[in-house]
Coordinates of C-alpha atoms and ligand atoms in Angstrom, one line a residue:
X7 CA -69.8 48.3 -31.2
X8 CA -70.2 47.6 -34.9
X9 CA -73.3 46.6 -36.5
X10 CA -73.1 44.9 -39.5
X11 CA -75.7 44.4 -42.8
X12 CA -75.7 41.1 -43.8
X13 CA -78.7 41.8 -46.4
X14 CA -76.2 42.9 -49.0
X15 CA -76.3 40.4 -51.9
X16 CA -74.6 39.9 -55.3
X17 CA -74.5 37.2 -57.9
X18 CA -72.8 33.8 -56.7
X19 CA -72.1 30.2 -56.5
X20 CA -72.9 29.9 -53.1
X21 CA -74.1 31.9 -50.1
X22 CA -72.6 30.5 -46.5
X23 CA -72.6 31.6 -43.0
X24 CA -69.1 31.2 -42.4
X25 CA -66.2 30.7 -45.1
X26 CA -63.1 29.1 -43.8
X27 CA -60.2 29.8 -46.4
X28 CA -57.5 27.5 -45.6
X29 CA -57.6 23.8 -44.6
X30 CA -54.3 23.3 -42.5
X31 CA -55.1 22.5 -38.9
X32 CA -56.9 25.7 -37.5
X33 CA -59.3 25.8 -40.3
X34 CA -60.1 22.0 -40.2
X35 CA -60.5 23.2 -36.3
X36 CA -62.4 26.4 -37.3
X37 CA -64.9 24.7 -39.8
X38 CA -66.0 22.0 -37.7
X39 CA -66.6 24.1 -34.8
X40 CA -68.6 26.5 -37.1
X41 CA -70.7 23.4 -38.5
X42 CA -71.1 21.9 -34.7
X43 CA -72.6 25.2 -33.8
X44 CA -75.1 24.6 -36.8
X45 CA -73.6 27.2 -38.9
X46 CA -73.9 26.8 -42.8
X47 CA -69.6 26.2 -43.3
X48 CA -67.0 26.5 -46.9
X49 CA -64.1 25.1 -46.7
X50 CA -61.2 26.0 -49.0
X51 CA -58.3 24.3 -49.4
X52 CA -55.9 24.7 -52.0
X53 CA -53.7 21.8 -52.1
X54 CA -55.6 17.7 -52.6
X55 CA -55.3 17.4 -48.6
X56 CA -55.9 18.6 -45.3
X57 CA -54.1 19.4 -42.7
X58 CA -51.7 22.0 -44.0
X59 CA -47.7 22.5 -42.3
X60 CA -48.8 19.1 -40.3
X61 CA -49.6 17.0 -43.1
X62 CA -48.5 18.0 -46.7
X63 CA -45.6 20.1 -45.0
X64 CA -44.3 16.8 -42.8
X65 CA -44.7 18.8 -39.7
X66 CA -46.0 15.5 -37.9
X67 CA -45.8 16.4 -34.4
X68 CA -47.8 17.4 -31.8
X69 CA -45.3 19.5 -29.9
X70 CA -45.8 19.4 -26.0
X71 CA -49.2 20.7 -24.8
X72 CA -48.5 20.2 -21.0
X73 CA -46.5 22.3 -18.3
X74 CA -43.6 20.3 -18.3
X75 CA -44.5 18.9 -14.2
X76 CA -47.1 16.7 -15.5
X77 CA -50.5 18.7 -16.0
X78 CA -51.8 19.2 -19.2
X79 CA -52.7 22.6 -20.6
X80 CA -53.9 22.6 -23.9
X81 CA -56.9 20.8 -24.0
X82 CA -59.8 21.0 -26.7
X83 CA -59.9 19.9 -30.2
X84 CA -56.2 19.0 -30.3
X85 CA -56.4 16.8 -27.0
X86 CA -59.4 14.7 -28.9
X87 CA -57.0 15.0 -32.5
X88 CA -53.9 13.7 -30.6
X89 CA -56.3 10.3 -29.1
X90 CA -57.8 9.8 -32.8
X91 CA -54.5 9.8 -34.6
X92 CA -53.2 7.7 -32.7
X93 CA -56.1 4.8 -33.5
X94 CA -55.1 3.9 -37.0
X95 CA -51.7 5.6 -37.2
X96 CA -48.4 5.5 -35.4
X97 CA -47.7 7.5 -32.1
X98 CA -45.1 8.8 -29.6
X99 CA -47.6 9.7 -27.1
X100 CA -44.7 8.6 -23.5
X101 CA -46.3 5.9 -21.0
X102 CA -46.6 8.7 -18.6
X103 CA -49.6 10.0 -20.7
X104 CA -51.1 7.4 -22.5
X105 CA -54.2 7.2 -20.3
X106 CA -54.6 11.1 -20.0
X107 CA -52.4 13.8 -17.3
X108 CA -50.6 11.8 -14.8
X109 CA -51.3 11.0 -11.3
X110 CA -48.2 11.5 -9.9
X111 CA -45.8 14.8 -11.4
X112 CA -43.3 14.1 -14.3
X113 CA -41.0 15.9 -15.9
X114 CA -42.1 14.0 -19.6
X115 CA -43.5 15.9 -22.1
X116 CA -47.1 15.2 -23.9
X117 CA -46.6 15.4 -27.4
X118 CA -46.6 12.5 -30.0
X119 CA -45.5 12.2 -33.7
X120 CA -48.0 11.2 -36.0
X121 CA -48.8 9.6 -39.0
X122 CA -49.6 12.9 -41.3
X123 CA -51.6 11.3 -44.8
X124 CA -53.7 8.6 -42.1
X125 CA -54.5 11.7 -39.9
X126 CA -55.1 14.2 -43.0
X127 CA -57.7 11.5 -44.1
X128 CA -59.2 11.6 -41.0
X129 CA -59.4 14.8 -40.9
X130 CA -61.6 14.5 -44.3
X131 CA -63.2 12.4 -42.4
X132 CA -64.3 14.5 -39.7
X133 CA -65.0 17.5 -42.2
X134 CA -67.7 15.1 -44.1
X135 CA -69.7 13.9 -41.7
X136 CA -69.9 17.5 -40.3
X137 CA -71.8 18.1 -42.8
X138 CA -68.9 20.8 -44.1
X139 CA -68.6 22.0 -48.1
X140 CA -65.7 20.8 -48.6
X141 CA -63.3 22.5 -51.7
X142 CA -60.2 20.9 -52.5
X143 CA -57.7 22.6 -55.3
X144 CA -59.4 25.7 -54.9
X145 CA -57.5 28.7 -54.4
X146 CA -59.3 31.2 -52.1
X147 CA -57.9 34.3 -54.7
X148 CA -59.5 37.7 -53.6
X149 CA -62.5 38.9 -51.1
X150 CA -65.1 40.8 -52.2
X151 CA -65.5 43.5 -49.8
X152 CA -67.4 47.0 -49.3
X153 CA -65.2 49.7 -47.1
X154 CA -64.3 46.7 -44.6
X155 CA -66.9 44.6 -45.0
X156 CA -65.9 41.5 -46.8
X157 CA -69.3 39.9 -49.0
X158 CA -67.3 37.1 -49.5
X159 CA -64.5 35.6 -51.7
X160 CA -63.5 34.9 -55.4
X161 CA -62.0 32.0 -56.2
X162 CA -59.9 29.8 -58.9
X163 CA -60.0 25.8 -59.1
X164 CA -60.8 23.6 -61.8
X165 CA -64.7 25.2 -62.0
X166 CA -62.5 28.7 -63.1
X167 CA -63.4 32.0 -61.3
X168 CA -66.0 31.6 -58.9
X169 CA -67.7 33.6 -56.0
X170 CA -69.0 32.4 -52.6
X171 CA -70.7 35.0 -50.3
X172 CA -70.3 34.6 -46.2
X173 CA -71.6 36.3 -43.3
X174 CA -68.4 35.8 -41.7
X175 CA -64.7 34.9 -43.5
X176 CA -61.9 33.1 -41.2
X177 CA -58.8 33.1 -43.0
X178 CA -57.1 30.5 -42.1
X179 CA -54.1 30.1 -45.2
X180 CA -51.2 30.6 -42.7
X181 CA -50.1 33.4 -45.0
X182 CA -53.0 35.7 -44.2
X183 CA -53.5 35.6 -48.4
X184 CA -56.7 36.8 -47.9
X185 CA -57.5 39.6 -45.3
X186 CA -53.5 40.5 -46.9
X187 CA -55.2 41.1 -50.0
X188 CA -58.5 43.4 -48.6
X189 CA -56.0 45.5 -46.8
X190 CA -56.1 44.5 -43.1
X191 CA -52.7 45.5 -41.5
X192 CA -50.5 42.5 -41.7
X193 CA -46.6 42.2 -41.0
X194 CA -44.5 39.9 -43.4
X195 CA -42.0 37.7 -41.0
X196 CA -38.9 36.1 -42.3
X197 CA -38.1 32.6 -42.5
X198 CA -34.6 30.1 -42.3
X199 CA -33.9 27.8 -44.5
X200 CA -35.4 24.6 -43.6
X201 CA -36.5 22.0 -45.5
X202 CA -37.3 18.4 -44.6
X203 CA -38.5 15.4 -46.1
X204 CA -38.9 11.8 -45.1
X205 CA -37.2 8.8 -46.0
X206 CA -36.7 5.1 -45.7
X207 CA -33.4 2.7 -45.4
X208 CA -32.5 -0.4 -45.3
X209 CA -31.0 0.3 -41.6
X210 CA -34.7 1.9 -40.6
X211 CA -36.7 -0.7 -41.9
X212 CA -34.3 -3.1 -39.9
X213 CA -35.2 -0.9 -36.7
X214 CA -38.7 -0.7 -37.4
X215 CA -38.7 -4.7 -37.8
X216 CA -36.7 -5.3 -34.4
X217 CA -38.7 -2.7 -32.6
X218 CA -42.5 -4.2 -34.6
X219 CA -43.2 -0.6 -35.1
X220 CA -43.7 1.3 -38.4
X221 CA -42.8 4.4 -36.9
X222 CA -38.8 3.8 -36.7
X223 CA -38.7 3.0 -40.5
X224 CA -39.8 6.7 -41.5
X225 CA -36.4 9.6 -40.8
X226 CA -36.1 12.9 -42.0
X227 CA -34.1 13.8 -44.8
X228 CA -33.4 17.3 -45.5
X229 CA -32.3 19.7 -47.7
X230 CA -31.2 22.9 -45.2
X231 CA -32.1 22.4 -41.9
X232 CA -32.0 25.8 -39.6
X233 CA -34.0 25.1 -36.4
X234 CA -36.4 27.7 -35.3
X235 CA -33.4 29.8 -33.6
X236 CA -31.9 30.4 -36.8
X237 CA -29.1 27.4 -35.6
X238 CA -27.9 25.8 -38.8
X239 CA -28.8 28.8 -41.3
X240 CA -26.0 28.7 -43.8
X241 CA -24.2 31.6 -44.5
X242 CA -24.9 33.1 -48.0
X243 CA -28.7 31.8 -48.3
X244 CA -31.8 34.3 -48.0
X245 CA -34.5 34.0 -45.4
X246 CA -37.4 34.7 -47.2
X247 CA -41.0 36.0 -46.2
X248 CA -42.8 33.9 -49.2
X249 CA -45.0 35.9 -50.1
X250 CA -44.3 36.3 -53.4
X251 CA -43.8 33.8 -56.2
X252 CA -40.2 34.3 -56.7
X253 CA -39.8 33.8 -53.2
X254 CA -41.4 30.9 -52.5
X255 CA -39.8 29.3 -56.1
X256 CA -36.6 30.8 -55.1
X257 CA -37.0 28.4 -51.5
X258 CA -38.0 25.4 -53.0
X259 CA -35.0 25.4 -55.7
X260 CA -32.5 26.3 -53.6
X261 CA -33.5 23.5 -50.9
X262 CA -34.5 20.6 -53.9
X263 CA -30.5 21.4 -55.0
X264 CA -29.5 20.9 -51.4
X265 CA -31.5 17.8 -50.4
X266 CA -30.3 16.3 -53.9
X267 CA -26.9 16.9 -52.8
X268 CA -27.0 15.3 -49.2
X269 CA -28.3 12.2 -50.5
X270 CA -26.2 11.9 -53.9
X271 CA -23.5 10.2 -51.6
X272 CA -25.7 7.6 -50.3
X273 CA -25.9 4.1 -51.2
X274 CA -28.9 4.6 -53.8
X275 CA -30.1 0.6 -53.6
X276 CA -29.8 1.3 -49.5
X277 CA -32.4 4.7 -49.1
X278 CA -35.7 5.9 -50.6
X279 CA -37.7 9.1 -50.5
X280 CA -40.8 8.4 -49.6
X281 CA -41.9 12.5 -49.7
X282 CA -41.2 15.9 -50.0
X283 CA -42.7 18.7 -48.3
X284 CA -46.0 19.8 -50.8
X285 CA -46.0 23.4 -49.3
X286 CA -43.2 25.9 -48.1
X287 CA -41.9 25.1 -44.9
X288 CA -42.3 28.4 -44.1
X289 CA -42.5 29.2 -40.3
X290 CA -43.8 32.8 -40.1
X291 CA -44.5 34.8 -43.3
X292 CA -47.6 37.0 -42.5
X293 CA -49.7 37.4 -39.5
X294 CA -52.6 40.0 -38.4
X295 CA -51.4 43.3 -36.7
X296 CA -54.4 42.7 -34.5
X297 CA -56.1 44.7 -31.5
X298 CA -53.5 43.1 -29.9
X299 CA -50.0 41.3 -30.1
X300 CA -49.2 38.8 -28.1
X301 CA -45.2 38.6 -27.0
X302 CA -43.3 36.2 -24.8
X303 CA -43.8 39.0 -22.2
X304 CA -47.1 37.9 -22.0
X305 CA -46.2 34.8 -19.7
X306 CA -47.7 34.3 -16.7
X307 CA -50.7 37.2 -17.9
X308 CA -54.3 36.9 -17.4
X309 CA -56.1 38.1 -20.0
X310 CA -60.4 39.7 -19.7
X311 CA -60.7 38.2 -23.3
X312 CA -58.8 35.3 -23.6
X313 CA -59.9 32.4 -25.7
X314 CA -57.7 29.6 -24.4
X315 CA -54.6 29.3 -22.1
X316 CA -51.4 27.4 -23.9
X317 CA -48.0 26.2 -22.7
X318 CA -44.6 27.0 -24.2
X319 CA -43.7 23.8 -26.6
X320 CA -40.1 24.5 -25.6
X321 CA -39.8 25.3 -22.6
X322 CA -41.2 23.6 -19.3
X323 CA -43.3 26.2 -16.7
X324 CA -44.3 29.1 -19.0
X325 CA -47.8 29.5 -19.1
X326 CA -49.9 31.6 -21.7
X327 CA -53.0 33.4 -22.7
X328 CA -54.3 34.2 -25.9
X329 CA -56.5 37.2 -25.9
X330 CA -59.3 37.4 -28.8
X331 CA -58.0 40.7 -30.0
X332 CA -54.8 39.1 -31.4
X333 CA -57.2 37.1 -33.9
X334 CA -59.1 40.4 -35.4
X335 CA -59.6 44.2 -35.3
X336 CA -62.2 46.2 -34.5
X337 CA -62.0 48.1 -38.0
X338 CA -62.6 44.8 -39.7
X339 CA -65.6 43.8 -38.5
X340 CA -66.4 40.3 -40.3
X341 CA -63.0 39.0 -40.8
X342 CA -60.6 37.0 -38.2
X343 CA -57.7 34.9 -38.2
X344 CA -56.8 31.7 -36.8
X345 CA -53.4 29.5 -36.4
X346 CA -49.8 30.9 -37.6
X347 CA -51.0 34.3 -38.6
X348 CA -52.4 35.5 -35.3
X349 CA -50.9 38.7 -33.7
X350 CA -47.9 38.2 -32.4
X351 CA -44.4 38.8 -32.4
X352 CA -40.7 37.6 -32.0
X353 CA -40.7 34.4 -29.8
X354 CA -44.3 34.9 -28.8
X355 CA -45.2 34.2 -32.7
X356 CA -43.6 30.9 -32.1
X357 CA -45.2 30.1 -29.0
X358 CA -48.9 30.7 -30.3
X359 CA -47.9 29.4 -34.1
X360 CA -48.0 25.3 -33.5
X361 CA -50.0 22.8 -34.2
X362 CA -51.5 22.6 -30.9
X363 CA -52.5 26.8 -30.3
X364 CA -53.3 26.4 -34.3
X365 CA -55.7 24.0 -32.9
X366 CA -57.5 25.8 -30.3
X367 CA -57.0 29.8 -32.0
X368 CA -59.3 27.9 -34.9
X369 CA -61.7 26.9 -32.2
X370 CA -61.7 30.2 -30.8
X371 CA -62.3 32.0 -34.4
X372 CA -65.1 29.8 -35.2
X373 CA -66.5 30.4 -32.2
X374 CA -66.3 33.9 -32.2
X375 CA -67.9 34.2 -35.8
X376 CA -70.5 32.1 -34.9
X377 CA -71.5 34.2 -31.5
X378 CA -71.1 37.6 -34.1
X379 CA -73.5 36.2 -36.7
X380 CA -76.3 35.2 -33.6
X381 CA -75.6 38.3 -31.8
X382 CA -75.8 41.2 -34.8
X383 CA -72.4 42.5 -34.2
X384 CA -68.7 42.6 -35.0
X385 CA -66.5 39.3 -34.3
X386 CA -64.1 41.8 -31.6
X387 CA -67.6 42.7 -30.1
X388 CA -69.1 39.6 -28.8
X389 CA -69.7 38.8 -25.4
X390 CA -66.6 37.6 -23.9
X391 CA -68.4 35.4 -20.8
X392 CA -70.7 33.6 -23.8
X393 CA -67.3 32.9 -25.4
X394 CA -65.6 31.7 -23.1
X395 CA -68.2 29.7 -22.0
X396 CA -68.6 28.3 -25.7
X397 CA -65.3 27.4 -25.8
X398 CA -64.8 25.5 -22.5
X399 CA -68.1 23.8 -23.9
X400 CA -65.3 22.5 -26.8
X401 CA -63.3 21.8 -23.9
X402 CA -61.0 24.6 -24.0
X403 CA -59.0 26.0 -21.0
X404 CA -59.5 29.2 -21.0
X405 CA -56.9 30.5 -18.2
X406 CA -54.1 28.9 -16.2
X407 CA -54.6 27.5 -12.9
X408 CA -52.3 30.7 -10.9
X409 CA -50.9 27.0 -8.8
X410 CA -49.1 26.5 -11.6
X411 CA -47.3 29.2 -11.8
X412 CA -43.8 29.4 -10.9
X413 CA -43.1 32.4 -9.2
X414 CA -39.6 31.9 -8.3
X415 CA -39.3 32.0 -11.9
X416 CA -40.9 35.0 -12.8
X417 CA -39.6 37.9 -13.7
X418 CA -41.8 39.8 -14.8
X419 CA -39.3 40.8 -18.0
X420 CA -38.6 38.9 -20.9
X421 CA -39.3 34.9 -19.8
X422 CA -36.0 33.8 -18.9
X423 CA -35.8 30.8 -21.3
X424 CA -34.1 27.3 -20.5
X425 CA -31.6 26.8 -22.7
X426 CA -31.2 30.5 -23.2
X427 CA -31.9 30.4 -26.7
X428 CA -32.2 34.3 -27.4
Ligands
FAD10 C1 -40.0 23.9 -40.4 C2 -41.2 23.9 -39.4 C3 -41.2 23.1 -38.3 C4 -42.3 23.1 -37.4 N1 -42.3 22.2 -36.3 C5 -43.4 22.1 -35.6 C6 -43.5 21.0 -34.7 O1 -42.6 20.2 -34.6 N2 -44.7 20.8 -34.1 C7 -45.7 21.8 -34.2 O2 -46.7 21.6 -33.5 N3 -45.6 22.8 -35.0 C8 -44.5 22.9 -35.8 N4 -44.4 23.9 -36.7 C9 -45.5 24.8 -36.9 C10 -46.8 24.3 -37.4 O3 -46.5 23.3 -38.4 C11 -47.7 25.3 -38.1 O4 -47.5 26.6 -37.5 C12 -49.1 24.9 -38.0 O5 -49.3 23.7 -38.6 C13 -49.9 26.0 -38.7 O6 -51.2 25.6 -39.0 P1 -52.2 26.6 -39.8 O7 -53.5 25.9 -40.0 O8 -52.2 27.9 -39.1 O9 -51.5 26.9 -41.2 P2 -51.0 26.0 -42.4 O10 -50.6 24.7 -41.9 O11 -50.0 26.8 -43.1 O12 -52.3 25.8 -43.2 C14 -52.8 26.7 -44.2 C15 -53.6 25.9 -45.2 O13 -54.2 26.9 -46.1 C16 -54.0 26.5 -47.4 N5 -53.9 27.7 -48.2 C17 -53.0 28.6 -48.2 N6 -53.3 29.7 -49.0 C18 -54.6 29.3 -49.5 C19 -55.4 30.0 -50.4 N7 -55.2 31.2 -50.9 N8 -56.6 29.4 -50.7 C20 -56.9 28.2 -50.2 N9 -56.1 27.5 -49.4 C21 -54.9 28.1 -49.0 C22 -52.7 25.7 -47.4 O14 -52.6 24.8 -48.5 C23 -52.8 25.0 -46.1 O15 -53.5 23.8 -46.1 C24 -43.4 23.9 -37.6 C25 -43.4 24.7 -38.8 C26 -42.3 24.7 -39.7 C27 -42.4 25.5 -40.9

C-alpha cells in the first residue's frame, strides 16, 4: 500500500482537497461528487463552458444506457442528468422510458438528444450551488510533482501563471494533458475525420413548426463525417492523435475547408449555421495505460474492483464492468483519470468513452480520491467494499444482474458484434 505525505507545502493561490482539471462531463461528475462528499473541490476548465465533447463539441446525445430488452444499466449521475435536461431543454427520451425502465420488455433503446448550451448552463448550475471553485478559461498547464507525487498544478488564464496545490488531482481533460505531462504511461489513439456542426433551414424550421417541437429545426451539418468505424474516412486525409498543435490546427482547417464546401451549393437565404464545434472532435487521442485495460473481451466479466457496470451503446445484450485499476496506477499514487482517457483499448475504448460511462468513471474517480484522502493511502489502495458501497450510495450499479446475460450469445472470444462492424 502506499502512504502518502500530504504536509508538503509550497507557495500558492490556493490549497484544495481535490483538483478536477477538465470540465467536460466526467469532471462536472467528478467535482460534484468530491464536493457532495464535503471535500474542498477546483474545477478547471479551459474553454467559457461546461460540458466538454457533449456541449461545446455538439456531441448532444445520451447514447443508450439500457440492455437493449428493456432494463436499464447505467444508472447514477447520468440517469438524474438525462431527467434534468430534459426539464427546460428538448429531448428524445422514446415513450417506452419516459417514466423510468419499462414494465413489460422492449427492444427501444434509452437514450435522448439534448439541448447542449441549456444543459451546459445547468451544469454551471449544479457546480455552483455545490459549493465548487469554479475556473473557466483556465488552462490546467503543468503539475507540480515530487517523484510521483503530484503537489498540485500550474496554470495559465487571464490571472497569468498561477499554482493551486491538491491532495488529490483527477484529470479529467479527455486528452490526459496533465498526468501526459508528469509522465504517467499514456498511449496516443488516432482519430477519423469527423466534424459536425448544426444548422437551421427553412425546411427544418417548417418541420419543427408542424411537429411544435424545437428539436426538428436543429440538423447536423458537417465538414467530414467518418463514423466511429472509420466508414466515410476519405482517402488521402490524416487521422490524427491531437496532441500537438499542428495537429489539432491541421484538423480544424482541413474540416472548416470541407464544411465550407458542402454548404457553398446551398441556397444561402434557405440555411444557417447556428454553430461549430468549439473543441476537436476528437474521439480517442490519449488515455491512461492503467493497472488495467479494459477490452471488448471483457463482456460478460465480473470484476473484484469494479466501479460501475455499463452497457454497449451499440450493440443490444453486451454487458460491462469497469474495474478501478483502469482509472489509475499503483506507481502514481494521487493521480486518476476519469471519462475518455481511461484504460482501454480498441472497441473497448469506445464502449467505456461516452457520455454516459464518462458520467459514472467521473463518479467513480471522485469517489475514489475522496475515500484515499480519509483513509491515508493511495487512490488504487482504497477499500473496494467502502467504494463500492459509496458509489451505489450515488446510485451506481456496480455489477450486472448474471439474468441478464445472454449465454447463447457468449462466446467467451471477441463479443460477436451485431452488425459485425470489425
Ligand atoms: C465525433 C464524436 C461523436 C461522438 N458521439 C457520441 C454520442 O453520440 N453519444 C455519446 O454518448 N458520446 C459520443 N461521443 C463521445 C463523447 O462525446 C465523449 O467521449 C465524452 O463526452 C467525453 O467526456 P470527457 O469528460 O471524458 O471528456 P471531454 O468531453 O473531452 O472533456 C474534457 C474537458 O476538459 C477541458 N480541457 C482539456 N484540456 C484542458 C486543460 N489542459 N486544462 C483545462 N481544461 C481542459 C476541455 O475543454 C473539456 O471541457 C462522441 C465523440 C466524438 C468525438
Amino acid at each position: 500500500m502506499n502512504s502518502i505525505n500530504f504536509s508538503k507545502k509550497l507557495s500558492a493561490s490556493g490549497s484544495y482537497d481535490v483538483i478536477v482539471c477538465g470540465g467536460g462531463v466526467s469532471g462536472v461528475s467528478a467535482a460534484i461528487s468530491c464536493a457532495e462528499r464535503g471535500k474542498s473541490t477546483l474545477l478547471i476548465e479551459k474553454s467559457t463552458i461546461l460540458g466538454g465533447l457533449a456541449t461545446l463539441g455538439l456531441i448532444n446525445l445520451f447514447v443508450p444506457m439500457c440492455n437493449g430488452r428493456g432494463k436499464q444499466i447505467i444508472f447514477g449521475r447520468c440517469e438524474k442528468w438525462v431527467r434534468e435536461s430534459a426539464k427546460y431543454g428538448y429531448d428524445t427520451i422514446p415513450d417506452d422510458w419516459q417514466k423510468g425502465e419499462p414494465e413489460a420488455p422492449t427492444d427501444t433503446r434509452y437514450l435522448s438528444w439534448f439541448s447542449p448550451y441549456i444543459f451546459a448552463e445547468q451544469m454551471t448550475e449544479d457546480v455552483v450551488n455545490a459549493g465548487i471553485d469554479l475556473k473557466f478559461d483556465c488552462n490546467a498547464v503543468e503539475p507540480v510533482m515530487d517523484g510521483n507525487v503530484c503537489y498540485g498544478v500550474i496554470t495559465f488564464s487571464k490571472s497569468g501563471l498561477e499554482y493551486y496545490t491538491c491532495k488529490m488531482l483527477i484529470d479529467a481533460t479527455g486528452d490526459l494533458d496533465v498526468m501526459r505531462r508528469a509522465g504517467v504511461p499514456c498511449k496516443a489513439g488516432k482519430n477519423f475525420a469527423t466534424y459536425m456542426g448544426k444548422q437551421i433551414t427553412l425546411d427544418t424550421c417548417k418541420e419543427a413548426v408542424e411537429k411544435n417541437n424545437i428539436y426538428y429545426a436543429i440538423k447536423h451539418v458537417s465538414g467530414y463525417s467518418a463514423s466511429l468505424y472509420g466508414t466515410n474516412q476519405p482517402e488521402g486525409v490524416p487521422m490524427w492523435s491531437g496532441l500537438t498543435c499542428d495537429e489539432v490546427s491541421d484538423y480544424i482547417i482541413t474540416n472548416q475547408l470541407k464544411m465550407l464546401d458542402n454548404i457553398k451549393t446551398d441556397g444561402r437565404l434557405s440555411r444557417e449555421v447556428t454553430a461549430l464545434p468549439l473543441m476537436p472532435q476528437f474521439r480517442t487521442s490519449c488515455r491512461l495505460i492503467g493497472d488495467y485495460t479494459f477490452t471488448e473481451k471483457d463482456v460478460y466479466r465480473h470484476f473484484e474492483d469494479s466501479v460501475c457496470a455499463i452497457n454497449d451503446f451499440d450493440h443490444r445484450d453486451y454487458l460491462y464492468e469497469v474495474p478501478l485499476r483502469t482509472l489509475c496506477r499503483n506507481d502514481y499514487p494521487n493521480m486518476i483519470t476519469a471519462g475518455r482517457s481511461a484504460s482501454a483499448e480498441g472497441y473497448g475504448w469506445d464502449v467505456i468513452r461516452v457520455i454516459p460511462p464518462a458520467i459514472l468513471t467521473g463518479q467513480a474517480a471522485a469517489n475514489a480520491a475522496c475515500l484515499a484522502i480519509d483513509s491515508g493511502c493511495g487512490v488504487s489502495s482504497v477499500d473496494i467494499k467502502t467504494l463500492q458501497k459509496m458509489l451505489e450510495e450515488e446510485n451506481v450499479m456496480i455489477h450486472f444482474p448474471d439474468e441478464y446475460v445472454l449465454k447463447e450469445k457468449y462466446t467467451g472470444e471477441v463479443a460477436e458484434i451485431e452488425g459485425g462492424h470489425f
